[in-house]
Coordinates of C-alpha atoms (C1' of nucleotides) in Angstrom, one line a residue:
Chain D
M1 CA 0.0 -0.1 -0.1
P2 CA 1.4 3.2 -0.6
I3 CA 1.3 5.9 1.7
S4 CA 0.1 8.7 0.7
L5 CA 2.0 12.3 1.5
L6 CA -0.3 14.7 1.7
P7 CA 0.5 17.3 4.1
V8 CA -2.5 17.8 7.0
S9 CA -3.8 20.9 5.5
V10 CA -5.5 18.9 2.5
W11 CA -6.6 16.8 5.2
V12 CA -10.2 15.5 4.3
Y13 CA -12.0 17.2 7.8
R14 CA -15.7 18.1 9.4
G15 CA -16.1 20.5 11.9
L16 CA -18.6 19.0 13.7
G17 CA -19.2 21.9 15.9
A18 CA -20.7 21.4 19.2
L19 CA -20.0 16.5 19.4
S20 CA -16.9 18.0 18.5
G21 CA -15.2 18.1 21.8
S22 CA -16.8 15.0 23.2
C23 CA -13.8 12.4 21.5
L24 CA -11.8 13.1 24.4
A25 CA -14.7 13.2 26.8
E26 CA -15.6 10.2 25.8
R27 CA -11.8 8.9 26.0
L28 CA -11.8 10.4 29.1
G29 CA -15.1 8.5 30.1
H30 CA -13.5 5.3 29.3
N31 CA -11.7 5.8 33.1
V32 CA -13.1 8.4 35.1
Q33 CA -17.3 9.7 35.7
L34 CA -16.6 12.9 33.9
T35 CA -18.7 15.8 36.8
D36 CA -20.2 18.6 34.3
G37 CA -18.1 21.1 35.1
E38 CA -15.3 18.3 33.4
R39 CA -16.5 17.8 30.6
A40 CA -17.5 21.3 29.4
A41 CA -13.8 22.2 30.2
I42 CA -13.5 19.4 27.9
D43 CA -16.0 20.7 25.2
A44 CA -14.5 24.1 25.7
L45 CA -10.7 23.1 23.9
E46 CA -11.1 23.8 20.4
N47 CA -10.5 21.2 18.1
D48 CA -11.4 19.7 14.6
V49 CA -13.4 16.2 13.9
R50 CA -11.3 14.4 10.9
Q51 CA -12.3 11.6 8.6
V52 CA -8.9 10.3 7.1
R53 CA -8.4 7.4 3.9
R54 CA -6.5 5.0 5.4
G55 CA -3.0 4.7 3.9
T56 CA -2.3 8.6 5.0
M57 CA 0.0 9.9 7.5
V58 CA -0.5 12.2 9.9
F59 CA 2.2 12.9 11.8
A60 CA 5.2 12.9 9.7
E61 CA 8.7 12.5 11.9
G62 CA 10.9 15.5 11.9
E63 CA 8.1 17.6 11.5
P64 CA 6.2 19.9 13.3
S65 CA 3.5 18.3 15.6
R66 CA 1.5 20.0 18.5
E67 CA -1.2 18.6 19.3
L68 CA -2.7 15.3 20.2
L69 CA -5.0 13.0 18.2
I70 CA -7.9 11.3 19.6
V71 CA -8.8 8.0 17.5
R72 CA -12.7 8.1 17.0
K73 CA -12.6 4.4 14.6
G74 CA -9.7 3.0 12.2
W75 CA -6.4 1.5 12.7
L76 CA -3.4 3.9 12.8
Q77 CA 0.3 2.8 13.0
S78 CA 3.5 4.7 15.1
G79 CA 6.4 3.5 13.4
V80 CA 10.1 4.4 12.9
F81 CA 12.0 4.5 9.7
M82 CA 15.4 3.2 10.2
P83 CA 18.7 4.3 7.9
N84 CA 18.4 0.7 6.2
G85 CA 15.2 1.0 4.6
G86 CA 13.3 -1.3 7.7
R87 CA 10.9 0.4 9.7
Q88 CA 10.1 -0.2 13.5
I89 CA 6.1 -0.2 14.4
T90 CA 6.4 1.4 18.0
R91 CA 2.4 0.6 18.4
V92 CA -0.4 -0.1 16.6
N93 CA -3.7 2.8 17.4
L94 CA -7.1 2.0 18.3
P95 CA -10.2 3.0 18.6
G96 CA -10.0 5.6 21.9
D97 CA -5.8 6.1 22.1
I98 CA -4.8 9.0 21.8
I99 CA -1.6 9.4 19.5
G100 CA 0.3 12.7 19.5
W101 CA 1.6 12.3 22.7
S102 CA 5.0 13.4 22.0
A103 CA 3.8 17.3 20.7
L104 CA 3.9 17.2 24.8
A105 CA 7.1 17.0 24.8
F106 CA 8.8 17.6 21.8
D107 CA 8.3 20.7 19.0
E108 CA 9.0 17.3 15.8
A109 CA 7.6 14.2 16.1
P110 CA 9.5 11.4 17.3
E111 CA 7.2 9.2 15.2
T112 CA 5.8 8.8 11.5
V113 CA 1.9 7.9 12.4
V114 CA 0.0 6.0 9.4
T115 CA -3.6 5.2 8.7
L116 CA -3.8 1.2 8.5
T117 CA -7.9 2.0 7.7
D118 CA -10.2 5.0 7.0
C119 CA -9.8 6.7 10.3
T120 CA -11.8 9.6 11.6
L121 CA -9.3 11.5 13.9
C122 CA -9.6 14.3 16.6
S123 CA -7.0 16.9 17.3
V124 CA -6.4 18.8 20.6
D125 CA -4.2 21.4 19.7
R126 CA -1.4 21.4 22.7
T127 CA -2.0 24.8 24.0
C128 CA -5.7 23.6 24.7
L129 CA -4.8 21.1 27.3
S130 CA -2.3 23.8 29.2
S131 CA -6.6 24.8 30.2
L132 CA -7.5 22.2 30.8
F133 CA -4.6 21.5 33.2
A134 CA -5.0 24.4 35.0
Q135 CA -9.0 24.4 35.5
Q136 CA -10.3 20.0 35.6
P137 CA -7.0 18.8 37.3
R138 CA -8.5 15.7 37.5
L139 CA -8.2 15.6 34.2
G140 CA -4.9 16.5 33.9
A141 CA -4.0 13.8 36.7
L142 CA -6.1 11.2 33.9
L143 CA -3.6 11.7 31.3
L144 CA -1.0 11.1 32.5
A145 CA -2.3 8.3 34.8
L146 CA -2.6 6.7 30.2
A147 CA 0.7 7.4 28.8
V148 CA 2.4 5.6 31.7
S149 CA 0.4 3.4 31.5
E150 CA 1.9 3.3 26.9
R151 CA 4.8 3.5 28.9
A152 CA 4.6 0.4 30.2
E153 CA 3.4 -1.0 27.6
L154 CA 6.3 -0.2 24.9
A155 CA 8.0 -2.4 27.7
D156 CA 6.5 -4.8 27.5
R157 CA 6.9 -5.2 24.1
L158 CA 10.9 -3.6 24.5
A159 CA 11.3 -7.2 26.7
S160 CA 9.2 -9.6 24.0
I161 CA 11.1 -7.9 21.4
G162 CA 14.5 -8.5 23.3
R163 CA 13.8 -11.8 24.9
T164 CA 11.3 -14.1 22.9
S165 CA 10.8 -16.0 20.5
A166 CA 10.1 -15.0 17.3
R167 CA 6.5 -17.7 17.8
A168 CA 5.9 -16.0 20.7
R169 CA 6.5 -12.6 19.5
V170 CA 3.6 -13.0 17.7
A171 CA 1.8 -14.3 19.7
A172 CA 2.1 -11.1 22.7
L173 CA 1.1 -8.8 19.2
L174 CA -2.3 -10.6 18.9
C175 CA -2.9 -11.3 23.1
D176 CA -2.4 -7.4 22.9
I177 CA -4.8 -5.7 19.6
V178 CA -7.5 -8.9 21.0
A179 CA -6.4 -7.5 24.6
R180 CA -7.1 -3.7 23.3
V181 CA -9.6 -4.6 20.6
R182 CA -11.7 -5.8 23.6
L183 CA -11.9 -2.7 24.8
S184 CA -14.0 -1.1 22.4
Q185 CA -15.8 -4.2 20.8
G186 CA -16.7 -5.7 23.9
P187 CA -14.7 -8.4 26.3
D188 CA -16.5 -12.1 24.7
T189 CA -14.6 -10.5 21.5
V190 CA -12.7 -14.5 19.6
T191 CA -13.3 -13.4 16.3
L192 CA -12.1 -10.0 15.2
H193 CA -10.5 -8.6 12.0
V194 CA -7.0 -7.3 11.7
P195 CA -6.1 -5.4 9.3
L196 CA -2.3 -6.0 9.5
T197 CA -0.6 -7.4 6.9
Q198 CA 2.3 -10.1 7.6
E199 CA 4.8 -7.4 7.0
E200 CA 3.1 -4.7 9.4
I201 CA 3.3 -7.8 11.9
G202 CA 7.1 -8.3 11.3
D203 CA 7.6 -4.2 11.5
A204 CA 6.4 -4.0 14.8
T205 CA 7.8 -7.1 16.4
G206 CA 11.2 -6.6 15.1
L207 CA 10.4 -10.2 12.4
T208 CA 10.0 -10.4 8.6
A209 CA 7.0 -11.3 6.4
V210 CA 8.6 -14.1 5.7
H211 CA 9.1 -15.4 9.2
V212 CA 5.9 -14.2 10.0
N213 CA 3.9 -16.1 8.4
R214 CA 5.8 -19.2 9.4
M215 CA 5.3 -18.4 12.9
I216 CA 1.0 -17.8 12.2
R217 CA 1.0 -20.8 10.3
S218 CA 2.4 -22.8 13.4
L219 CA 0.7 -20.9 15.6
V220 CA -2.3 -22.6 13.6
E221 CA -1.5 -25.5 13.1
D222 CA -1.4 -26.4 16.7
G223 CA -5.0 -25.5 17.5
I224 CA -4.2 -21.7 18.5
I225 CA -5.4 -19.3 16.3
D226 CA -7.6 -19.7 13.6
R227 CA -7.8 -17.0 10.9
S228 CA -9.4 -16.8 7.5
G229 CA -8.2 -13.8 5.4
N230 CA -7.7 -10.6 7.6
F231 CA -9.8 -12.8 10.5
I232 CA -8.1 -14.0 13.8
T233 CA -10.4 -16.0 15.2
L234 CA -8.5 -17.2 19.0
K235 CA -9.6 -21.6 19.6
D236 CA -6.8 -21.8 22.9
E237 CA -6.6 -17.8 23.8
A238 CA -4.5 -19.6 27.7
R239 CA -2.1 -20.8 25.2
L240 CA -1.7 -18.0 23.1
I241 CA -1.7 -15.5 26.7
A242 CA 1.5 -17.7 27.3
E243 CA 3.4 -18.2 24.9
G244 CA 3.3 -14.2 24.0
N245 CA 3.7 -14.3 28.1
F246 CA 1.6 -11.4 28.3
T247 CA 0.6 -9.5 31.2
S248 CA -3.4 -6.8 29.9
R249 CA -2.5 -3.2 30.3
A250 CA -5.6 -1.9 29.9
E251 CA -7.2 -1.5 33.7
V252 CA -5.4 2.2 34.9
R253 CA -5.8 2.5 38.5
T254 CA -7.3 6.3 38.8
D255 CA -8.3 6.3 42.8
W256 CA -5.1 8.4 43.5
L257 CA -6.4 11.1 41.1
P258 CA -7.3 14.4 42.9
A259 CA -11.5 15.6 43.4
P260 CA -12.9 17.3 40.5
R261 CA -14.1 20.1 40.3
Chain C
M1 CA 26.2 -10.0 42.2
P2 CA 23.6 -10.6 44.2
I3 CA 20.5 -8.8 44.4
S4 CA 19.0 -8.7 48.1
L5 CA 15.5 -8.7 48.6
L6 CA 14.7 -6.5 51.4
P7 CA 11.9 -5.3 52.3
V8 CA 10.8 -2.0 51.8
S9 CA 11.0 -1.4 55.7
V10 CA 14.4 -1.9 56.2
W11 CA 15.8 0.3 53.7
V12 CA 18.3 2.5 55.5
Y13 CA 16.6 6.2 55.4
R14 CA 16.9 9.1 57.0
G15 CA 14.5 11.8 57.0
L16 CA 16.3 15.1 56.0
G17 CA 13.0 17.1 57.5
A18 CA 12.7 20.5 55.3
L19 CA 16.0 18.9 53.0
S20 CA 13.7 16.5 52.3
G21 CA 11.2 18.4 49.6
S22 CA 14.2 19.6 46.8
C23 CA 14.6 16.4 45.5
L24 CA 11.7 16.8 43.6
A25 CA 11.9 20.8 43.5
E26 CA 15.9 20.4 42.4
R27 CA 14.4 17.5 38.5
L28 CA 11.6 19.7 38.3
G29 CA 13.7 23.3 38.6
H30 CA 15.8 21.1 36.2
N31 CA 12.9 22.1 33.4
V32 CA 11.7 25.1 34.6
Q33 CA 12.2 27.9 36.7
L34 CA 10.0 27.3 40.4
T35 CA 8.2 30.8 41.4
D36 CA 7.9 30.1 45.0
G37 CA 4.4 28.9 45.5
E38 CA 5.4 26.1 43.1
R39 CA 8.4 25.3 45.4
A40 CA 6.3 25.5 48.6
A41 CA 3.7 23.3 46.6
I42 CA 6.3 20.2 46.5
D43 CA 8.0 20.9 49.5
A44 CA 5.1 20.7 51.6
L45 CA 4.9 16.8 49.1
E46 CA 5.5 14.2 52.6
N47 CA 8.6 12.4 51.5
D48 CA 11.7 10.3 52.6
V49 CA 15.0 10.3 51.8
R50 CA 16.8 7.6 51.2
Q51 CA 19.8 5.9 51.5
V52 CA 19.6 2.2 49.8
R53 CA 22.9 0.0 49.6
R54 CA 23.9 -1.1 45.6
G55 CA 22.1 -4.3 45.3
T56 CA 19.3 -3.7 46.6
M57 CA 15.2 -4.4 45.3
V58 CA 13.3 -1.6 45.8
F59 CA 10.5 -2.1 43.4
A60 CA 9.6 -5.6 42.7
E61 CA 7.6 -6.4 39.7
G62 CA 3.7 -7.1 40.5
E63 CA 4.3 -6.5 44.1
P64 CA 2.3 -2.9 45.3
S65 CA 3.8 0.2 44.5
R66 CA 2.4 3.5 45.3
E67 CA 4.9 5.9 44.9
L68 CA 8.0 7.9 42.8
L69 CA 11.1 8.1 43.7
I70 CA 13.6 10.1 42.3
V71 CA 17.3 9.6 41.6
R72 CA 19.5 11.7 44.3
K73 CA 22.5 9.8 43.2
G74 CA 23.4 6.5 41.7
W75 CA 22.3 4.4 38.9
L76 CA 19.7 1.8 39.2
Q77 CA 18.2 -0.4 36.9
S78 CA 14.6 -1.3 35.5
G79 CA 12.8 -4.1 33.8
V80 CA 11.4 -7.4 33.1
F81 CA 12.2 -10.9 34.2
M82 CA 11.2 -13.8 31.7
P83 CA 9.9 -17.1 32.6
N84 CA 12.9 -18.5 30.1
G85 CA 15.4 -16.9 33.1
G86 CA 16.6 -14.6 30.7
R87 CA 15.7 -10.4 32.0
Q88 CA 14.9 -7.0 29.7
I89 CA 16.0 -4.0 31.4
T90 CA 14.0 -1.4 29.8
R91 CA 16.0 2.0 31.2
V92 CA 19.2 2.9 33.0
N93 CA 18.3 4.9 35.5
L94 CA 20.5 8.1 36.2
P95 CA 20.4 10.9 39.0
G96 CA 17.5 13.0 38.2
D97 CA 15.5 10.5 36.9
I98 CA 12.3 9.7 38.3
I99 CA 10.9 6.1 39.0
G100 CA 8.2 4.3 39.4
W101 CA 5.9 5.7 37.8
S102 CA 4.1 3.0 36.5
A103 CA 2.5 3.2 40.5
L104 CA -0.2 6.9 38.7
A105 CA -1.4 3.6 36.6
F106 CA -1.4 0.2 38.3
D107 CA -1.8 -1.6 41.1
E108 CA 1.0 -3.3 41.7
A109 CA 5.0 -2.6 39.7
P110 CA 5.5 -3.6 36.2
E111 CA 8.8 -3.8 36.9
T112 CA 11.2 -4.7 39.0
V113 CA 13.9 -2.4 39.6
V114 CA 17.4 -1.8 41.0
T115 CA 20.1 -0.4 42.5
L116 CA 23.3 -1.0 40.0
T117 CA 25.6 1.6 42.6
D118 CA 24.2 2.8 46.4
C119 CA 22.0 5.4 46.3
T120 CA 20.4 8.1 47.4
L121 CA 16.1 7.8 46.7
C122 CA 13.3 10.9 47.5
S123 CA 10.3 9.1 47.1
V124 CA 7.0 11.2 47.1
D125 CA 3.9 9.8 47.1
R126 CA 1.3 9.7 44.5
T127 CA -1.9 10.3 46.6
C128 CA 0.5 13.9 47.2
L129 CA 0.4 14.0 44.0
S130 CA -2.4 14.7 43.4
S131 CA -2.2 18.0 45.7
L132 CA 0.5 19.6 43.0
F133 CA -1.9 18.8 39.7
A134 CA -4.6 20.4 41.7
Q135 CA -2.2 23.2 43.4
Q136 CA -0.3 23.2 41.1
P137 CA -1.6 22.7 37.0
R138 CA 2.1 23.9 35.5
L139 CA 3.6 21.2 37.5
G140 CA 2.0 18.7 36.5
A141 CA 1.8 19.5 33.2
L142 CA 5.9 19.0 33.3
L143 CA 5.0 15.9 35.1
L144 CA 3.1 15.3 32.0
A145 CA 5.9 16.0 29.6
L146 CA 8.8 14.2 31.5
A147 CA 6.5 11.2 31.5
V148 CA 5.9 12.2 27.4
S149 CA 9.7 11.7 27.2
E150 CA 10.8 8.4 28.6
R151 CA 7.8 7.0 26.3
A152 CA 9.7 8.5 23.2
E153 CA 12.9 7.5 24.6
L154 CA 11.2 3.6 24.6
A155 CA 9.6 3.8 21.3
D156 CA 13.6 4.6 20.3
R157 CA 15.2 1.1 22.7
L158 CA 12.5 -0.8 21.3
A159 CA 13.9 0.8 17.3
S160 CA 17.0 0.0 18.4
I161 CA 17.1 -4.1 19.2
G162 CA 14.3 -5.0 17.1
R163 CA 15.8 -3.4 13.9
T164 CA 19.2 -2.8 14.2
S165 CA 22.3 -5.2 14.4
A166 CA 23.9 -6.2 17.8
R167 CA 26.9 -3.7 17.4
A168 CA 24.3 -0.8 16.9
R169 CA 23.1 -1.9 20.0
V170 CA 25.0 -1.5 22.1
A171 CA 26.2 1.9 19.9
A172 CA 22.8 3.4 20.1
L173 CA 23.1 2.6 24.3
L174 CA 26.1 3.8 24.8
C175 CA 25.0 8.2 23.6
D176 CA 21.7 7.7 25.2
I177 CA 24.5 6.8 28.5
V178 CA 26.0 9.2 28.0
A179 CA 23.5 12.0 26.9
R180 CA 22.6 11.8 29.7
V181 CA 24.8 11.4 32.1
R182 CA 25.6 14.8 30.0
L183 CA 22.9 15.9 31.7
S184 CA 23.9 15.8 35.3
Q185 CA 27.6 16.0 35.0
G186 CA 28.2 18.0 31.9
P187 CA 27.5 18.6 28.0
D188 CA 31.5 18.1 28.0
T189 CA 31.3 14.7 29.4
V190 CA 33.3 12.5 27.5
T191 CA 35.3 9.8 29.9
L192 CA 32.2 8.1 32.4
H193 CA 31.9 5.8 35.2
V194 CA 29.4 3.6 33.6
P195 CA 28.9 1.0 36.4
L196 CA 27.4 -2.0 33.8
T197 CA 28.8 -5.6 34.0
Q198 CA 28.2 -6.2 29.6
E199 CA 26.3 -9.0 31.1
E200 CA 23.5 -5.8 33.1
I201 CA 24.8 -4.4 28.8
G202 CA 23.3 -8.1 27.3
D203 CA 20.1 -7.2 29.0
A204 CA 19.4 -3.6 28.1
T205 CA 20.5 -4.9 25.1
G206 CA 19.0 -8.3 24.2
L207 CA 21.4 -9.4 23.6
T208 CA 24.4 -11.9 25.4
A209 CA 26.9 -11.2 28.0
V210 CA 29.6 -12.8 25.4
H211 CA 28.4 -11.0 21.8
V212 CA 28.5 -7.7 24.3
N213 CA 32.0 -8.2 24.5
R214 CA 33.0 -9.2 21.4
M215 CA 30.9 -6.2 20.2
I216 CA 32.4 -3.4 22.5
R217 CA 36.1 -4.5 21.2
S218 CA 35.2 -3.9 18.3
L219 CA 34.1 -0.7 18.7
V220 CA 36.9 0.3 20.9
E221 CA 39.6 -1.6 17.9
D222 CA 38.0 0.1 15.5
G223 CA 38.4 3.7 17.6
I224 CA 35.0 4.6 18.5
I225 CA 35.5 4.8 22.4
D226 CA 38.3 3.4 24.3
R227 CA 37.6 1.0 27.9
S228 CA 39.3 0.5 31.0
G229 CA 37.4 -0.7 33.6
N230 CA 34.5 0.2 34.2
F231 CA 35.1 4.0 32.8
I232 CA 34.8 4.5 29.3
T233 CA 35.5 7.3 26.8
L234 CA 34.4 8.7 23.0
K235 CA 37.4 8.7 20.9
D236 CA 34.4 9.8 17.9
E237 CA 31.4 10.2 18.6
A238 CA 30.1 11.0 16.1
R239 CA 30.4 7.8 14.3
L240 CA 28.9 5.8 17.3
I241 CA 26.1 8.7 17.3
A242 CA 26.0 7.1 13.5
E243 CA 25.7 3.7 14.2
G244 CA 23.4 3.6 16.5
N245 CA 21.7 5.8 14.6
F246 CA 20.9 7.7 18.5
T247 CA 18.3 11.0 18.6
S248 CA 19.0 12.7 21.9
R249 CA 14.9 13.3 23.6
A250 CA 17.2 15.7 25.9
E251 CA 15.4 17.7 25.2
V252 CA 11.3 18.5 27.1
R253 CA 9.6 21.4 25.8
T254 CA 7.5 23.8 28.2
D255 CA 6.6 26.2 26.5
W256 CA 3.2 25.2 26.4
L257 CA 2.6 24.8 30.4
P258 CA -0.7 26.5 32.3
A259 CA 1.2 29.7 34.0
P260 CA 2.2 29.1 36.8
R261 CA 0.5 29.7 40.1
Chain J
dC1 C1' 44.5 -18.5 49.3
dG2 C1' 40.3 -20.2 47.5
dA3 C1' 35.3 -18.2 46.4
dC4 C1' 33.6 -16.2 42.5
dC5 C1' 32.7 -12.6 39.6
dC6 C1' 33.7 -10.4 35.9
dC7 C1' 35.3 -10.7 31.6
dT8 C1' 38.3 -12.9 27.4
dT9 C1' 38.1 -16.1 23.4
dG10 C1' 37.1 -20.4 20.6
dA11 C1' 34.0 -24.1 18.9
dT12 C1' 30.1 -25.0 16.9
dT13 C1' 25.4 -24.6 16.7
dA14 C1' 20.7 -22.7 15.7
dG15 C1' 17.1 -18.9 14.8
dC16 C1' 16.2 -15.8 11.4
dC17 C1' 17.0 -13.1 7.2
dT18 C1' 18.0 -13.2 2.3
dC19 C1' 16.9 -14.3 -1.6
dA20 C1' 13.6 -16.4 -4.8
dA21 C1' 9.6 -18.2 -6.7
dC22 C1' 5.2 -18.8 -7.4
dA23 C1' -0.3 -18.7 -6.0
dA24 C1' -3.8 -16.1 -5.1
dC25 C1' -6.8 -12.0 -4.6
dC26 C1' -8.1 -7.5 -5.9
dG27 C1' -8.7 -3.3 -8.2
dT28 C1' -8.4 -1.1 -13.0
dG29 C1' -9.0 -0.7 -17.6
dG30 C1' -10.0 -1.7 -22.1
Chain H
dC1 C1' -15.7 -10.1 -20.1
dC2 C1' -10.8 -10.4 -19.4
dA3 C1' -6.4 -9.1 -19.3
dC4 C1' -3.1 -6.7 -16.2
dG5 C1' -0.4 -4.8 -12.5
dG6 C1' 0.1 -4.9 -8.1
dT7 C1' 0.2 -6.3 -3.4
dT8 C1' 0.1 -9.9 -0.4
dG9 C1' 0.7 -15.1 1.2
dT10 C1' 3.2 -18.8 1.4
dT11 C1' 7.3 -21.8 0.3
dG12 C1' 11.8 -24.1 0.0
dA13 C1' 16.8 -23.2 -0.5
dG14 C1' 20.5 -21.7 1.7
dG15 C1' 23.9 -17.4 4.4
dC16 C1' 25.1 -15.7 8.2
dT17 C1' 23.9 -13.2 12.9
dA18 C1' 24.5 -14.3 17.4
dA19 C1' 23.1 -17.8 20.9
dT20 C1' 25.6 -22.0 23.1
dC21 C1' 29.1 -24.2 25.3
dA22 C1' 33.2 -24.4 26.8
dA23 C1' 37.1 -23.5 29.2
dG24 C1' 40.7 -19.8 31.1
dG25 C1' 42.4 -15.2 33.3
dG26 C1' 42.6 -11.2 36.1
dG27 C1' 40.7 -8.8 40.0
dT28 C1' 38.1 -8.7 44.7
dC29 C1' 36.6 -9.6 48.9
dG30 C1' 36.1 -12.0 52.3

DNA sequence: CGACCCCTTGATTAGCCTCAACAACCGTGG
DNA sequence: CCACGGTTGTTGAGGCTAATCAAGGGGTCG
C-alpha cells in the first residue's frame, strides 16, 4: 500500500460543532465519571474532527506536531523508519487511543503515524490542554496515568522483542491487539478483523514478513488460532497468552487522582 | 552480584526534614524556573530520603507500589524477568530520573527496579501528587511532559532492539547513557564511569554477554571508544551516534505548559 | 588463599534472514 | 468479460548473525 504524503492542510475534514469536543470526553469518560464541569471544560477546547483515508500519514517524523489526536474510528500505526530501509512499528493505534503524546514534550514528532484503515480522528492542540490542566486537575492527572500506562505497554513490547522467540513475539502482539480491541468491541470478542499485513506484523515484532508467515501458520497448525483472510479467531487463548508471556495493561488505576471540580 | 531482597521497610533511610522536599523541586527546576508558590507546594509533599545499598530491589514486579522515586545519587536498572530465566532491562536510571511512574497507572509494579550502585532516593507518594496537580497545574503538566519524553526514549530503544544489529544496539545504548550523564555531569563529558557489567548491557540490548563483549571490543578496535575498567571514553562520538542511529530526547519543551501560580 | 564475579576467546549450533519463485487476490482499465 | 499490474501470502534453499557451550584469566573480597 503506497503511503500518500498529503500534508495536514489537505486532510479531508469536517467540523462537527458541538460534537467535536466529545471525542476526548468519550475517551476520558472510559476511566472516570466526568462531572458537568469537566465535560464543559473539555467541550470548550478548540479542536477538529477529521476523516482520513487509509494510507495517510498524519504525523511525519521530524515535522512539527503540536496536537494530540484521539482515534474515534479506524486503526493506525506509529513507527520509526530506519536508515537501512527498515521500519519499527512502535504501536498499533486503535479506537479510543490517544496519539501524538510526544507533542507534549517535543516540537517535532519523533515517530511517523500512518492510517491502516480509513479513520476518524479528533485533534486537540497542546496549548488547549494547558487550560485543561489549570481548570480540571483531575483530567490532567488522568492524562498522565494514561501516558504512564502506554509507557508500561512499550516496556512489555521491549521485553518481548528483546528476549523472546519469534513465535512468542507474534503471540504477544496478537494478545495485545485482542485485549485492546475488546475495550471497544466487548470483552467476549474472539473473532476480530486485523487490518495488518504480515509485513506490518513483522515491523511491529522485529521480524521479517516471511518468518511472521511461518510463525502464524505454526500457531494455526497447533490449534491456537484460526485465520481466514484478515480475520483472526482465538481457539486457545490461554496458550496464546502463555506463549506470548502477555500481561494486560488495560486497567488503569484512578483512585489517586485529585477530586474533580 | 546477588540482589538482596530487602523489603521496603528495611531500607536504610534517614529523614532529612526540610531538605527532603527539594529532590523533586531540584528535578523539576531543571526544566522550568519554579515560582515560590510551586516550590512551597513541592516542599509540602510528604516524603522520605533514603540511602540504599547497591544490589537492593526497590520495586519488585507484581508487588504493590504507590510512590514515585526521584534519583538523587547513583544508578539503577528497571527491568522485567522472563519465565525462561532471561531479563530485559527497560531503562538505566540515572541521577535526576523519576522512577516508578507506573504507580500512577497500576497498583502493582510491572517492572523490577534494582540499584546498580549505592543510591540516594527520594520518594513521593502518589496521593501527594494529586494535591500537586490540584494546586500547581503547571507542575502536573510538566510531569506529563517528562513521562512522554521517557515514552519516546522507550520507542527509540524498541526500534534499536527490533531493527538494528548488535553493534548498533550497543552503540545506541552508550549514546543514550552519555547523553543523560551529561545532564548532570556537564555537556563536555567524554570520559565516564559506567557501572554496568557486560551482562547487564546485554540485558538492556537484547544480547548475550559474550556477544556484547565482542561488540565493545570491535568498537574499541575501530577507535570509536576507549575503555579501562568501568570507564568509557568517547573517541569518535559522531561515528558512535551514526552507528547507533541515536537521537537525543534530552530537551523537553515546556512552552505549552499553563502559567505558574 | 580460595571463592566468586567478570571478562575474554574459540568452536559449534540454531534461529532467523535473504533470496527466489509462485499462487491468490484485488482493483483497474480495456 | 477478461487481461493486467500490484500487493499480499506461501514455500523452499541457503547463508549469516548472534546464541550456546566451554574453558581459562584477572580482579576483588572475605
